[in-house]
PDB file of C-alpha atoms in Angstrom:
ATOM      1  CA  MET A   1     130.296   7.040  18.637  1.00 48.00           C
ATOM      2  CA  ALA A   2     126.927   6.977  20.431  1.00 53.00           C
ATOM      3  CA  ASP A   3     126.662   8.402  23.912  1.00 54.00           C
ATOM      4  CA  SER A   4     126.166   5.535  26.378  1.00 54.00           C
ATOM      5  CA  SER A   5     123.730   7.645  28.451  1.00 56.00           C
ATOM      6  CA  GLN A   6     121.055   7.167  25.783  1.00 58.00           C
ATOM      7  CA  PHE A   7     120.947   3.454  26.623  1.00 61.00           C
ATOM      8  CA  ARG A   8     120.477   3.868  30.394  1.00 75.00           C
ATOM      9  CA  ASN A   9     116.760   3.142  30.565  1.00 78.00           C
ATOM     10  CA  THR A  10     116.304  -0.376  29.265  1.00 81.00           C
ATOM     11  CA  GLY A  11     114.122  -3.337  30.093  1.00 88.00           C
ATOM     12  CA  ILE A  12     111.448  -2.955  32.743  1.00 92.00           C
ATOM     13  CA  LYS A  13     112.523   0.568  33.714  1.00 92.00           C
ATOM     14  CA  ARG A  14     112.046   1.762  30.137  1.00 93.00           C
ATOM     15  CA  ILE A  15     108.602   0.135  29.963  1.00 94.00           C
ATOM     16  CA  ILE A  16     107.573   1.739  33.257  1.00 95.00           C
ATOM     17  CA  LEU A  17     108.757   5.173  32.122  1.00 94.00           C
ATOM     18  CA  ALA A  18     107.068   4.794  28.725  1.00 95.00           C
ATOM     19  CA  THR A  19     103.813   3.840  30.447  1.00 96.00           C
ATOM     20  CA  LYS A  20     104.113   6.858  32.743  1.00 97.00           C
ATOM     21  CA  TYR A  21     104.677   9.213  29.801  1.00 97.00           C
ATOM     22  CA  SER A  22     101.764   7.654  27.917  1.00 97.00           C
ATOM     23  CA  ALA A  23      99.445   8.073  30.906  1.00 98.00           C
ATOM     24  CA  HIS A  24     100.531  11.698  31.189  1.00 98.00           C
ATOM     25  CA  GLY A  25      99.780  12.220  27.486  1.00 97.00           C
ATOM     26  CA  LEU A  26      96.328  10.663  27.811  1.00 97.00           C
ATOM     27  CA  ALA A  27      95.562  12.799  30.863  1.00 98.00           C
ATOM     28  CA  ALA A  28      96.791  15.955  29.121  1.00 97.00           C
ATOM     29  CA  GLY A  29      94.711  15.150  26.056  1.00 97.00           C
ATOM     30  CA  PHE A  30      91.646  14.599  28.210  1.00 96.00           C
ATOM     31  CA  LYS A  31      92.269  17.789  30.186  1.00 97.00           C
ATOM     32  CA  ASN A  32      93.081  20.103  27.275  1.00 96.00           C
ATOM     33  CA  GLU A  33      91.187  18.817  24.236  1.00 97.00           C
ATOM     34  CA  ALA A  34      87.389  18.904  24.048  1.00 98.00           C
ATOM     35  CA  ALA A  35      87.406  16.768  20.894  1.00 98.00           C
ATOM     36  CA  PHE A  36      89.468  14.090  22.657  1.00 98.00           C
ATOM     37  CA  ARG A  37      87.024  14.085  25.589  1.00 98.00           C
ATOM     38  CA  GLN A  38      84.096  13.665  23.180  1.00 98.00           C
ATOM     39  CA  GLU A  39      85.839  10.826  21.367  1.00 98.00           C
ATOM     40  CA  ALA A  40      86.736   9.144  24.664  1.00 98.00           C
ATOM     41  CA  LEU A  41      83.109   9.403  25.812  1.00 98.00           C
ATOM     42  CA  LEU A  42      81.887   7.938  22.532  1.00 98.00           C
ATOM     43  CA  THR A  43      84.401   5.095  22.900  1.00 98.00           C
ATOM     44  CA  LEU A  44      83.212   4.433  26.468  1.00 98.00           C
ATOM     45  CA  ILE A  45      79.607   4.314  25.251  1.00 98.00           C
ATOM     46  CA  LEU A  46      80.143   2.276  22.090  1.00 99.00           C
ATOM     47  CA  THR A  47      82.534  -0.331  23.510  1.00 99.00           C
ATOM     48  CA  PRO A  48      79.799  -1.883  25.705  1.00 98.00           C
ATOM     49  CA  VAL A  49      77.464  -1.671  22.685  1.00 98.00           C
ATOM     50  CA  ALA A  50      80.034  -3.646  20.680  1.00 98.00           C
ATOM     51  CA  ILE A  51      80.214  -6.217  23.481  1.00 98.00           C
ATOM     52  CA  TRP A  52      76.408  -6.426  23.578  1.00 98.00           C
ATOM     53  CA  LEU A  53      76.257  -6.997  19.806  1.00 98.00           C
ATOM     54  CA  LYS A  54      78.459 -10.115  20.220  1.00 97.00           C
ATOM     55  CA  PRO A  55      79.966  -9.653  16.765  1.00 97.00           C
ATOM     56  CA  GLY A  56      82.755 -12.229  16.922  1.00 97.00           C
ATOM     57  CA  PHE A  57      86.402 -11.515  17.601  1.00 98.00           C
ATOM     58  CA  ILE A  58      87.502  -9.887  14.324  1.00 98.00           C
ATOM     59  CA  PRO A  59      84.441  -7.635  13.896  1.00 98.00           C
ATOM     60  CA  PHE A  60      84.713  -6.654  17.570  1.00 98.00           C
ATOM     61  CA  CYS A  61      88.354  -5.684  17.042  1.00 98.00           C
ATOM     62  CA  LEU A  62      87.365  -3.635  13.995  1.00 99.00           C
ATOM     63  CA  LEU A  63      84.536  -1.859  15.830  1.00 99.00           C
ATOM     64  CA  VAL A  64      86.533  -0.966  18.938  1.00 99.00           C
ATOM     65  CA  GLY A  65      89.813  -0.537  17.066  1.00 99.00           C
ATOM     66  CA  SER A  66      88.249   2.051  14.787  1.00 99.00           C
ATOM     67  CA  LEU A  67      87.203   4.068  17.849  1.00 99.00           C
ATOM     68  CA  LEU A  68      90.678   3.835  19.363  1.00 99.00           C
ATOM     69  CA  LEU A  69      92.170   4.882  16.030  1.00 99.00           C
ATOM     70  CA  VAL A  70      90.137   8.107  16.133  1.00 99.00           C
ATOM     71  CA  MET A  71      91.529   8.856  19.601  1.00 99.00           C
ATOM     72  CA  MET A  72      95.093   8.095  18.469  1.00 98.00           C
ATOM     73  CA  VAL A  73      94.850  10.346  15.432  1.00 99.00           C
ATOM     74  CA  GLU A  74      93.322  13.106  17.578  1.00 98.00           C
ATOM     75  CA  LEU A  75      96.300  12.921  19.941  1.00 98.00           C
ATOM     76  CA  LEU A  76      98.742  13.057  17.027  1.00 98.00           C
ATOM     77  CA  ASN A  77      96.875  16.048  15.595  1.00 98.00           C
ATOM     78  CA  THR A  78      97.057  17.753  18.981  1.00 98.00           C
ATOM     79  CA  ALA A  79     100.792  17.034  19.161  1.00 97.00           C
ATOM     80  CA  VAL A  80     101.335  18.640  15.754  1.00 96.00           C
ATOM     81  CA  GLU A  81      99.226  21.676  16.661  1.00 95.00           C
ATOM     82  CA  THR A  82     100.980  22.065  20.017  1.00 95.00           C
ATOM     83  CA  ALA A  83     104.439  21.888  18.452  1.00 95.00           C
ATOM     84  CA  ILE A  84     103.483  24.439  15.807  1.00 94.00           C
ATOM     85  CA  ASP A  85     101.936  26.789  18.368  1.00 92.00           C
ATOM     86  CA  TYR A  86     105.014  26.429  20.578  1.00 91.00           C
ATOM     87  CA  GLN A  87     107.235  27.434  17.684  1.00 89.00           C
ATOM     88  CA  SER A  88     105.172  30.502  16.832  1.00 84.00           C
ATOM     89  CA  MET A  89     101.632  31.760  17.282  1.00 79.00           C
ATOM     90  CA  GLU A  90     102.046  33.616  13.981  1.00 83.00           C
ATOM     91  CA  VAL A  91      99.755  32.329  11.250  1.00 85.00           C
ATOM     92  CA  HIS A  92     102.137  31.042   8.602  1.00 90.00           C
ATOM     93  CA  PRO A  93     100.906  29.288   5.435  1.00 92.00           C
ATOM     94  CA  MET A  94     103.060  26.218   6.129  1.00 93.00           C
ATOM     95  CA  ALA A  95     101.878  26.027   9.744  1.00 93.00           C
ATOM     96  CA  LYS A  96      98.269  26.291   8.583  1.00 94.00           C
ATOM     97  CA  LEU A  97      98.883  23.552   6.039  1.00 96.00           C
ATOM     98  CA  ALA A  98     100.360  21.239   8.697  1.00 95.00           C
ATOM     99  CA  LYS A  99      97.371  21.868  10.976  1.00 96.00           C
ATOM    100  CA  ASP A 100      94.973  21.273   8.087  1.00 97.00           C
ATOM    101  CA  PHE A 101      96.689  17.958   7.325  1.00 98.00           C
ATOM    102  CA  GLY A 102      96.224  16.912  10.956  1.00 98.00           C
ATOM    103  CA  SER A 103      92.584  17.932  10.880  1.00 98.00           C
ATOM    104  CA  ALA A 104      92.043  15.989   7.653  1.00 99.00           C
ATOM    105  CA  ALA A 105      93.615  12.905   9.253  1.00 99.00           C
ATOM    106  CA  VAL A 106      91.179  13.158  12.172  1.00 99.00           C
ATOM    107  CA  PHE A 107      88.282  13.554   9.744  1.00 99.00           C
ATOM    108  CA  LEU A 108      89.336  10.484   7.766  1.00 99.00           C
ATOM    109  CA  SER A 109      89.709   8.401  10.935  1.00 99.00           C
ATOM    110  CA  ILE A 110      86.192   9.433  12.011  1.00 99.00           C
ATOM    111  CA  LEU A 111      84.855   8.598   8.541  1.00 99.00           C
ATOM    112  CA  ASN A 112      86.621   5.219   8.740  1.00 99.00           C
ATOM    113  CA  SER A 113      85.043   4.467  12.112  1.00 99.00           C
ATOM    114  CA  ALA A 114      81.587   5.578  10.970  1.00 99.00           C
ATOM    115  CA  MET A 115      81.854   3.361   7.892  1.00 99.00           C
ATOM    116  CA  ILE A 116      82.972   0.326   9.903  1.00 99.00           C
ATOM    117  CA  TRP A 117      80.150   0.775  12.413  1.00 99.00           C
ATOM    118  CA  GLY A 118      77.615   1.613   9.709  1.00 98.00           C
ATOM    119  CA  PHE A 119      78.487  -1.347   7.493  1.00 98.00           C
ATOM    120  CA  TYR A 120      78.514  -3.718  10.454  1.00 98.00           C
ATOM    121  CA  LEU A 121      75.125  -2.505  11.710  1.00 98.00           C
ATOM    122  CA  TRP A 122      73.679  -2.585   8.172  1.00 98.00           C
ATOM    123  CA  ASP A 123      74.907  -6.145   7.697  1.00 97.00           C
ATOM    124  CA  ARG A 124      73.614  -7.189  11.096  1.00 96.00           C
ATOM    125  CA  PHE A 125      70.213  -5.483  11.132  1.00 95.00           C
ATOM    126  CA  GLY A 126      69.613  -4.166   7.594  1.00 88.00           C
TER     127      GLY A 126
END
């Protein structure tokens, strides 16, 4: 039978706690990860550019969403790397593989964003 203590934080309290933990994660990512800071800066620069372009709702969501996706994948990659480093600083082939997978995911999300922005700008101005 499930322990009833796992169901203590429900409703608004759970949402407040989840928001607090998320804010802490964003702050930690910004503080500890140079790549995350660079991606956040790029997002802060390109979001007003997307607004200025007045692309329509769906293209705007694609432009900004692709930038946010890069930041999300970067945080997930950092979480994987942190968990692996916590377990052991020893270079193990499986640990390296997991880190390489995370890095590849970040690369693909950046490529995705660059393609979305590039194709939109080409269509708009090309």
